[in-house]
Amino acid sequence: MARKKISLIGGGQIGGVLAQLCALRELGDVVLFDIVEGLPQGKMLDIAEVGPVDRYDVNLKGTNSYEDIKGSDVVIVTAGLPRKPGMSRDDLIEVNSKIMTSVAEGIKAYAPESIIIVISNPLDAMVTLCQKITGFPYNRVIGQAGVLDSARFASFIAWELGVSVKDVTAMTLGGHGDDMVPLVRYASVNGIPVTELLEQKYGAEKGKEVMAAMVKRTRGAGGEVVALLKTGSAFYSPASAAISMAEAILKDQKRVLPTCCFLQGEFGVNGFYVGVPAVLGEKGVENIIQFKLDAEEQAMMDKSVAAVKELVGSMK
Ligand code: APR
């Protein structure tokens, strides 16, 4: 089997962690692209030199030239500004749209067969723009948001219940904003509903309050990190989340991961990128998993989709 190639556009905080994770997991050869001279070259040299210690053997190249991304199987985009305290993701739209436009043109010209995973914010708008400019089929342009939002939700549940994070599954749907939809009904500890465990622990009413607080924290979790860091936004967690998606694609794993996908009628949404569970394999999005939302969940989904529509509309 030919060795896979992963290109990372944006060599900042997330880009650097992405490169290191690709190397540690030997996902393939890695190219790190940035417009800043020396930055991607320095980071890749740094990561490459510790191969003998961490026991990975892949080619790692830092570059300022799009030519080097030729032949990429997967391209992950983090180019763009991160937010600072007090900013919402949506505040980044103007500056990051310009950056995304040039990045998408570069990918279109040099890696036309690749599958693109967008991380840059505001996510739902940036992935929409990336697809428009590349003209790639929808299954090959997706966004990372749900894997991380879901992991945050699962972490809060595990910490609250005093159980291992490994045994909690939880999922969020919708846009990557304050109106995202953490699915309370399906959160479980090895299949046991979290709502039931909270009721046992606290009684019905307080159990619901504790869950509501975790939902609220999940929605604001990115901002919580920004407020602490002060100089930028989360970078370890978005990198890990995107790598799980890239790995599912590169290894054709058919994993079911919450993914920002282009919807054509699913969940009652037509013509917009929104987070939903998707089967990820060698073709990118291979299937969108649909299921019935109850009235409350549907109302939250509608609100989140409305926010996405407004955000995307503001780009034109
Ligand atoms: N082409 C390529 N890279 C660019 C371009 C461009 N046109 N413009 C800026 N960059 C690079 C910057 O030089 C910088 O190295 O993008 C990188 C962004 O890195 P950071 O500022 O460290 O931001 P990071 O924390 O990695 O977040 C990147 O992901 O989660 C989102 O909100 C976050 O939009 C932000 C993005």
Tab-separated table of C-alpha atoms and ligand atoms in Angstrom:
chain	number	residue	atom	x	y	z
A	1	MET	CA	0.000	0.000	0.000
A	2	ALA	CA	1.362	3.384	-0.967
A	3	ARG	CA	2.173	5.617	1.918
A	4	LYS	CA	-0.499	8.210	2.640
A	5	LYS	CA	0.138	11.936	2.506
A	6	ILE	CA	-1.410	14.508	4.818
A	7	SER	CA	-1.053	18.250	4.282
A	8	LEU	CA	-1.717	20.760	7.015
A	9	ILE	CA	-2.519	24.317	5.911
A	10	GLY	CA	-1.696	26.671	8.757
A	11	GLY	CA	1.350	26.032	10.902
A	12	GLY	CA	0.251	27.790	14.074
A	13	GLN	CA	-0.795	26.276	17.393
A	14	ILE	CA	-3.191	23.666	16.022
A	15	GLY	CA	-1.061	22.981	12.926
A	16	GLY	CA	1.967	22.101	15.048
A	17	VAL	CA	0.036	19.669	17.238
A	18	LEU	CA	-1.580	18.127	14.152
A	19	ALA	CA	1.850	17.497	12.648
A	20	GLN	CA	3.126	15.874	15.819
A	21	LEU	CA	0.052	13.636	16.140
A	22	CYS	CA	0.339	12.545	12.491
A	23	ALA	CA	3.951	11.592	13.144
A	24	LEU	CA	3.283	9.807	16.445
A	25	ARG	CA	0.562	7.725	14.785
A	26	GLU	CA	2.575	7.269	11.562
A	27	LEU	CA	-0.485	8.208	9.532
A	28	GLY	CA	1.683	9.017	6.521
A	29	ASP	CA	4.082	11.645	5.233
A	30	VAL	CA	3.213	15.134	6.435
A	31	VAL	CA	3.536	18.581	4.865
A	32	LEU	CA	3.021	21.678	7.010
A	33	PHE	CA	2.252	24.842	5.013
A	34	ASP	CA	2.198	28.414	6.318
A	35	ILE	CA	2.704	31.840	4.784
A	36	VAL	CA	5.194	32.782	7.510
A	37	GLU	CA	8.706	31.949	6.324
A	38	GLY	CA	10.615	29.568	8.541
A	39	LEU	CA	7.723	28.734	10.870
A	40	PRO	CA	6.567	25.482	9.234
A	41	GLN	CA	10.152	24.522	8.375
A	42	GLY	CA	11.251	25.041	11.981
A	43	LYS	CA	8.332	23.108	13.462
A	44	MET	CA	8.789	20.171	11.117
A	45	LEU	CA	12.527	20.011	11.736
A	46	ASP	CA	11.822	20.074	15.465
A	47	ILE	CA	9.304	17.212	15.201
A	48	ALA	CA	11.469	15.207	12.780
A	49	GLU	CA	14.509	15.309	15.040
A	50	VAL	CA	12.758	13.433	17.810
A	51	GLY	CA	11.756	10.515	15.562
A	52	PRO	CA	14.532	8.342	16.999
A	53	VAL	CA	13.100	8.882	20.499
A	54	ASP	CA	9.403	8.542	19.686
A	55	ARG	CA	10.084	5.794	17.109
A	56	TYR	CA	8.271	7.242	14.148
A	57	ASP	CA	9.603	7.170	10.624
A	58	VAL	CA	7.698	9.402	8.207
A	59	ASN	CA	8.755	12.283	5.987
A	60	LEU	CA	8.006	15.646	7.558
A	61	LYS	CA	8.304	18.801	5.478
A	62	GLY	CA	7.628	22.434	6.296
A	63	THR	CA	6.932	24.722	3.356
A	64	ASN	CA	5.699	28.075	2.066
A	65	SER	CA	4.842	26.640	-1.348
A	66	TYR	CA	1.537	25.016	-2.296
A	67	GLU	CA	3.403	22.812	-4.789
A	68	ASP	CA	4.467	20.638	-1.894
A	69	ILE	CA	0.906	19.543	-1.118
A	70	LYS	CA	0.630	17.708	-4.464
A	71	GLY	CA	-0.716	14.179	-4.103
A	72	SER	CA	-2.252	14.728	-0.647
A	73	ASP	CA	-4.891	12.254	0.459
A	74	VAL	CA	-6.146	14.472	3.272
A	75	VAL	CA	-5.691	18.222	3.806
A	76	ILE	CA	-6.484	19.766	7.186
A	77	VAL	CA	-7.000	23.545	7.251
A	78	THR	CA	-6.292	25.653	10.331
A	79	ALA	CA	-5.148	28.808	8.533
A	80	GLY	CA	-6.801	31.857	10.055
A	81	LEU	CA	-6.893	33.882	13.211
A	82	PRO	CA	-8.021	32.372	16.504
A	83	ARG	CA	-10.249	34.375	18.845
A	84	LYS	CA	-9.166	36.387	21.847
A	85	PRO	CA	-11.085	36.795	25.119
A	86	GLY	CA	-14.462	38.466	24.602
A	87	MET	CA	-14.672	37.495	20.922
A	88	SER	CA	-17.169	35.037	19.475
A	89	ARG	CA	-16.132	32.692	16.691
A	90	ASP	CA	-18.339	34.723	14.362
A	91	ASP	CA	-16.208	37.837	14.921
A	92	LEU	CA	-13.486	36.157	12.864
A	93	ILE	CA	-15.544	35.850	9.714
A	94	GLU	CA	-14.223	38.773	7.715
A	95	VAL	CA	-10.530	38.193	8.123
A	96	ASN	CA	-10.746	34.408	7.978
A	97	SER	CA	-12.894	34.441	4.829
A	98	LYS	CA	-10.055	36.154	2.984
A	99	ILE	CA	-7.562	33.628	4.274
A	100	MET	CA	-9.851	30.689	3.453
A	101	THR	CA	-10.336	31.967	-0.085
A	102	SER	CA	-6.625	31.856	-0.832
A	103	VAL	CA	-6.177	28.522	0.941
A	104	ALA	CA	-9.038	26.874	-0.959
A	105	GLU	CA	-7.607	28.122	-4.250
A	106	GLY	CA	-4.243	26.603	-3.331
A	107	ILE	CA	-5.796	23.239	-2.485
A	108	LYS	CA	-7.918	23.252	-5.629
A	109	ALA	CA	-4.859	23.877	-7.790
A	110	TYR	CA	-2.445	21.464	-6.153
A	111	ALA	CA	-4.417	18.733	-4.356
A	112	PRO	CA	-7.593	18.348	-6.420
A	113	GLU	CA	-8.202	14.754	-5.327
A	114	SER	CA	-7.847	15.378	-1.606
A	115	ILE	CA	-10.406	15.206	1.172
A	116	ILE	CA	-10.445	18.458	3.158
A	117	ILE	CA	-11.113	18.787	6.873
A	118	VAL	CA	-11.633	22.409	7.930
A	119	ILE	CA	-10.949	23.549	11.492
A	120	SER	CA	-10.701	27.340	10.969
A	121	ASN	CA	-13.459	29.381	12.579
A	122	PRO	CA	-16.228	30.320	12.294
A	123	LEU	CA	-16.323	26.671	11.291
A	124	ASP	CA	-19.710	26.337	9.605
A	125	ALA	CA	-19.030	29.351	7.386
A	126	MET	CA	-15.411	28.448	6.607
A	127	VAL	CA	-16.258	24.933	5.474
A	128	THR	CA	-19.070	26.321	3.294
A	129	LEU	CA	-16.672	28.784	1.683
A	130	CYS	CA	-13.983	26.136	1.214
A	131	GLN	CA	-16.397	23.862	-0.652
A	132	LYS	CA	-17.668	26.729	-2.826
A	133	ILE	CA	-14.199	27.776	-3.905
A	134	THR	CA	-12.721	24.336	-4.462
A	135	GLY	CA	-15.904	23.036	-6.101
A	136	PHE	CA	-15.043	19.634	-4.626
A	137	PRO	CA	-17.937	17.205	-4.093
A	138	TYR	CA	-19.615	17.684	-0.716
A	139	ASN	CA	-18.420	14.347	0.626
A	140	ARG	CA	-14.807	15.571	0.264
A	141	VAL	CA	-15.128	18.859	2.171
A	142	ILE	CA	-16.057	18.539	5.830
A	143	GLY	CA	-15.533	20.347	9.101
A	144	GLN	CA	-14.310	19.405	12.542
A	145	ALA	CA	-16.429	20.650	15.404
A	146	GLY	CA	-18.677	17.864	16.678
A	147	VAL	CA	-15.926	15.442	17.676
A	148	LEU	CA	-14.487	18.074	19.993
A	149	ASP	CA	-17.807	19.454	21.256
A	150	SER	CA	-18.917	15.881	21.977
A	151	ALA	CA	-15.649	15.062	23.748
A	152	ARG	CA	-16.068	18.111	25.942
A	153	PHE	CA	-19.618	17.065	26.816
A	154	ALA	CA	-18.447	13.504	27.566
A	155	SER	CA	-15.593	14.815	29.737
A	156	PHE	CA	-17.942	16.907	31.862
A	157	ILE	CA	-20.259	13.918	32.321
A	158	ALA	CA	-17.410	11.600	33.330
A	159	TRP	CA	-16.024	14.144	35.812
A	160	GLU	CA	-19.475	14.714	37.279
A	161	LEU	CA	-20.236	11.013	37.716
A	162	GLY	CA	-16.731	10.004	38.791
A	163	VAL	CA	-16.381	7.434	36.003
A	164	SER	CA	-13.730	6.948	33.344
A	165	VAL	CA	-13.970	9.197	30.297
A	166	LYS	CA	-13.405	6.014	28.309
A	167	ASP	CA	-16.835	4.710	29.243
A	168	VAL	CA	-18.890	7.781	28.381
A	169	THR	CA	-20.420	8.390	24.966
A	170	ALA	CA	-22.111	11.656	24.179
A	171	MET	CA	-22.776	13.614	21.041
A	172	THR	CA	-23.528	17.144	19.963
A	173	LEU	CA	-25.266	18.132	16.739
A	174	GLY	CA	-25.823	21.416	14.933
A	175	GLY	CA	-23.540	24.365	14.353
A	176	HIS	CA	-20.256	25.048	16.130
A	177	GLY	CA	-21.620	27.971	18.089
A	178	ASP	CA	-23.369	28.785	21.323
A	179	ASP	CA	-26.559	27.148	20.017
A	180	MET	CA	-25.013	23.721	19.412
A	181	VAL	CA	-27.185	20.776	20.446
A	182	PRO	CA	-25.742	18.413	23.072
A	183	LEU	CA	-27.941	15.302	22.896
A	184	VAL	CA	-28.911	14.680	26.498
A	185	ARG	CA	-31.172	11.727	25.757
A	186	TYR	CA	-28.406	9.667	24.154
A	187	ALA	CA	-25.570	10.416	26.573
A	188	SER	CA	-24.601	7.180	28.279
A	189	VAL	CA	-22.142	5.372	30.494
A	190	ASN	CA	-21.602	2.117	28.638
A	191	GLY	CA	-25.170	2.300	27.382
A	192	ILE	CA	-26.757	3.326	30.718
A	193	PRO	CA	-28.540	6.672	30.278
A	194	VAL	CA	-26.718	9.523	32.026
A	195	THR	CA	-30.091	11.099	32.857
A	196	GLU	CA	-30.923	8.008	34.925
A	197	LEU	CA	-27.579	8.053	36.726
A	198	LEU	CA	-27.983	11.728	37.558
A	199	GLU	CA	-31.483	11.097	38.870
A	200	GLN	CA	-30.143	8.323	41.119
A	201	LYS	CA	-27.428	10.610	42.403
A	202	TYR	CA	-29.405	13.801	42.884
A	203	GLY	CA	-33.120	13.087	42.484
A	204	ALA	CA	-35.144	14.055	39.427
A	205	GLU	CA	-35.168	17.828	39.703
A	206	LYS	CA	-31.565	18.461	40.747
A	207	GLY	CA	-30.424	15.794	38.263
A	208	LYS	CA	-31.955	17.845	35.457
A	209	GLU	CA	-30.284	21.005	36.731
A	210	VAL	CA	-26.891	19.311	36.816
A	211	MET	CA	-27.391	18.123	33.232
A	212	ALA	CA	-28.482	21.606	32.141
A	213	ALA	CA	-25.304	23.045	33.669
A	214	MET	CA	-23.188	20.533	31.728
A	215	VAL	CA	-25.011	21.395	28.506
A	216	LYS	CA	-24.335	25.076	29.139
A	217	ARG	CA	-20.669	24.432	29.902
A	218	THR	CA	-20.351	22.372	26.699
A	219	ARG	CA	-21.752	25.221	24.634
A	220	GLY	CA	-19.306	27.675	26.127
A	221	ALA	CA	-16.362	25.297	26.477
A	222	GLY	CA	-14.267	26.850	23.727
A	223	GLY	CA	-14.721	30.267	25.303
A	224	GLU	CA	-13.750	28.893	28.710
A	225	VAL	CA	-10.354	27.890	27.296
A	226	VAL	CA	-9.952	31.222	25.465
A	227	ALA	CA	-10.623	33.133	28.698
A	228	LEU	CA	-7.861	31.196	30.459
A	229	LEU	CA	-5.284	31.270	27.665
A	230	LYS	CA	-5.907	34.932	26.804
A	231	THR	CA	-3.640	34.760	23.743
A	232	GLY	CA	-5.612	32.358	21.537
A	233	SER	CA	-7.990	29.421	21.530
A	234	ALA	CA	-7.868	25.701	22.256
A	235	PHE	CA	-5.321	23.811	20.194
A	236	TYR	CA	-4.578	20.369	21.627
A	237	SER	CA	-8.218	19.287	21.553
A	238	PRO	CA	-9.185	20.485	18.053
A	239	ALA	CA	-6.032	18.841	16.721
A	240	SER	CA	-6.817	15.480	18.333
A	241	ALA	CA	-10.430	15.671	17.193
A	242	ALA	CA	-9.472	16.347	13.573
A	243	ILE	CA	-6.875	13.587	13.632
A	244	SER	CA	-9.533	11.047	14.614
A	245	MET	CA	-11.480	12.121	11.519
A	246	ALA	CA	-8.386	12.035	9.288
A	247	GLU	CA	-7.450	8.599	10.576
A	248	ALA	CA	-10.970	7.282	9.884
A	249	ILE	CA	-10.612	8.489	6.290
A	250	LEU	CA	-7.012	7.386	5.709
A	251	LYS	CA	-7.642	3.909	7.122
A	252	ASP	CA	-11.190	3.588	5.728
A	253	GLN	CA	-12.470	2.863	9.219
A	254	LYS	CA	-16.172	3.705	8.643
A	255	ARG	CA	-16.237	5.427	12.010
A	256	VAL	CA	-19.413	7.226	13.018
A	257	LEU	CA	-18.300	10.686	14.045
A	258	PRO	CA	-20.202	13.924	14.456
A	259	THR	CA	-19.076	15.845	11.393
A	260	CYS	CA	-19.920	19.186	9.843
A	261	CYS	CA	-21.525	17.874	6.607
A	262	PHE	CA	-23.479	19.378	3.735
A	263	LEU	CA	-27.116	18.422	4.279
A	264	GLN	CA	-29.582	17.844	1.468
A	265	GLY	CA	-32.789	17.208	3.351
A	266	GLU	CA	-31.369	15.261	6.304
A	267	PHE	CA	-32.735	16.423	9.666
A	268	GLY	CA	-34.986	18.770	7.693
A	269	VAL	CA	-32.031	20.901	6.542
A	270	ASN	CA	-31.379	21.627	2.898
A	271	GLY	CA	-28.296	23.261	1.407
A	272	PHE	CA	-26.279	24.017	4.535
A	273	TYR	CA	-23.299	22.609	6.378
A	274	VAL	CA	-24.361	21.435	9.848
A	275	GLY	CA	-22.969	18.960	12.373
A	276	VAL	CA	-24.542	15.483	12.203
A	277	PRO	CA	-23.326	11.909	12.717
A	278	ALA	CA	-21.568	10.646	9.593
A	279	VAL	CA	-19.781	7.508	8.486
A	280	LEU	CA	-16.217	8.505	7.593
A	281	GLY	CA	-14.188	6.288	5.303
A	282	GLU	CA	-11.897	6.486	2.286
A	283	LYS	CA	-14.424	8.522	0.305
A	284	GLY	CA	-14.844	11.077	3.068
A	285	VAL	CA	-18.485	11.270	4.167
A	286	GLU	CA	-19.908	7.928	3.040
A	287	ASN	CA	-23.251	8.144	4.780
A	288	ILE	CA	-25.161	10.495	7.040
A	289	ILE	CA	-26.845	8.720	9.921
A	290	GLN	CA	-30.366	9.960	10.520
A	291	PHE	CA	-32.604	9.358	13.486
A	292	LYS	CA	-35.673	10.979	14.990
A	293	LEU	CA	-35.189	13.979	17.210
A	294	ASP	CA	-37.836	14.638	19.839
A	295	ALA	CA	-39.661	17.979	19.816
A	296	GLU	CA	-37.255	19.677	22.209
A	297	GLU	CA	-34.170	18.448	20.336
A	298	GLN	CA	-35.668	19.469	16.994
A	299	ALA	CA	-36.394	22.951	18.348
A	300	MET	CA	-32.766	23.292	19.499
A	301	MET	CA	-31.549	21.977	16.138
A	302	ASP	CA	-33.740	24.495	14.292
A	303	LYS	CA	-32.336	27.332	16.400
A	304	SER	CA	-28.774	26.200	15.764
A	305	VAL	CA	-29.401	25.845	12.024
A	306	ALA	CA	-30.951	29.325	11.955
A	307	ALA	CA	-27.744	30.693	13.484
A	308	VAL	CA	-25.669	28.862	10.868
A	309	LYS	CA	-27.835	30.284	8.069
A	310	GLU	CA	-27.439	33.795	9.399
A	311	LEU	CA	-23.684	33.363	9.703
A	312	VAL	CA	-23.297	31.941	6.198
A	313	GLY	CA	-25.598	34.646	4.823
A	314	SER	CA	-23.408	37.344	6.322
A	315	MET	CA	-20.491	36.184	4.141
A	316	LYS	CA	-22.108	37.146	0.847
B	1	APR	N1	-2.366	30.768	4.410
B	1	APR	C1	-1.833	29.868	5.239
B	1	APR	N2	-1.683	30.090	6.548
B	1	APR	C2	-2.086	31.272	7.018
B	1	APR	C3	-2.663	32.258	6.217
B	1	APR	C4	-2.804	31.973	4.840
B	1	APR	N3	-3.342	32.840	3.982
B	1	APR	N4	-2.960	33.321	6.988
B	1	APR	C5	-2.589	33.016	8.229
B	1	APR	N5	-2.056	31.769	8.268
B	1	APR	C6	-1.484	31.030	9.398
B	1	APR	C7	-0.783	31.935	10.402
B	1	APR	O1	0.496	32.328	9.927
B	1	APR	C8	-0.719	31.038	11.623
B	1	APR	O2	0.520	30.344	11.692
B	1	APR	O3	-2.481	30.394	10.156
B	1	APR	C9	-1.865	30.051	11.408
B	1	APR	C10	-2.928	30.115	12.491
B	1	APR	O4	-2.322	29.702	13.667
B	1	APR	P1	-2.702	30.316	15.087
B	1	APR	O5	-2.791	31.784	14.980
B	1	APR	O6	-1.776	29.725	16.078
B	1	APR	O7	-4.186	29.768	15.334
B	1	APR	P2	-4.657	28.307	15.835
B	1	APR	O8	-4.788	28.327	17.307
B	1	APR	O9	-3.837	27.265	15.196
B	1	APR	O10	-6.146	28.285	15.248
B	1	APR	C11	-6.367	28.302	13.850
B	1	APR	O11	-8.502	27.188	14.024
B	1	APR	O12	-9.850	26.635	15.840
B	1	APR	C12	-9.604	27.546	14.828
B	1	APR	O13	-10.445	29.604	15.747
B	1	APR	C13	-9.280	28.918	15.356
B	1	APR	O14	-9.548	30.058	13.270
B	1	APR	C14	-8.595	29.538	14.185
B	1	APR	C15	-7.847	28.354	13.546
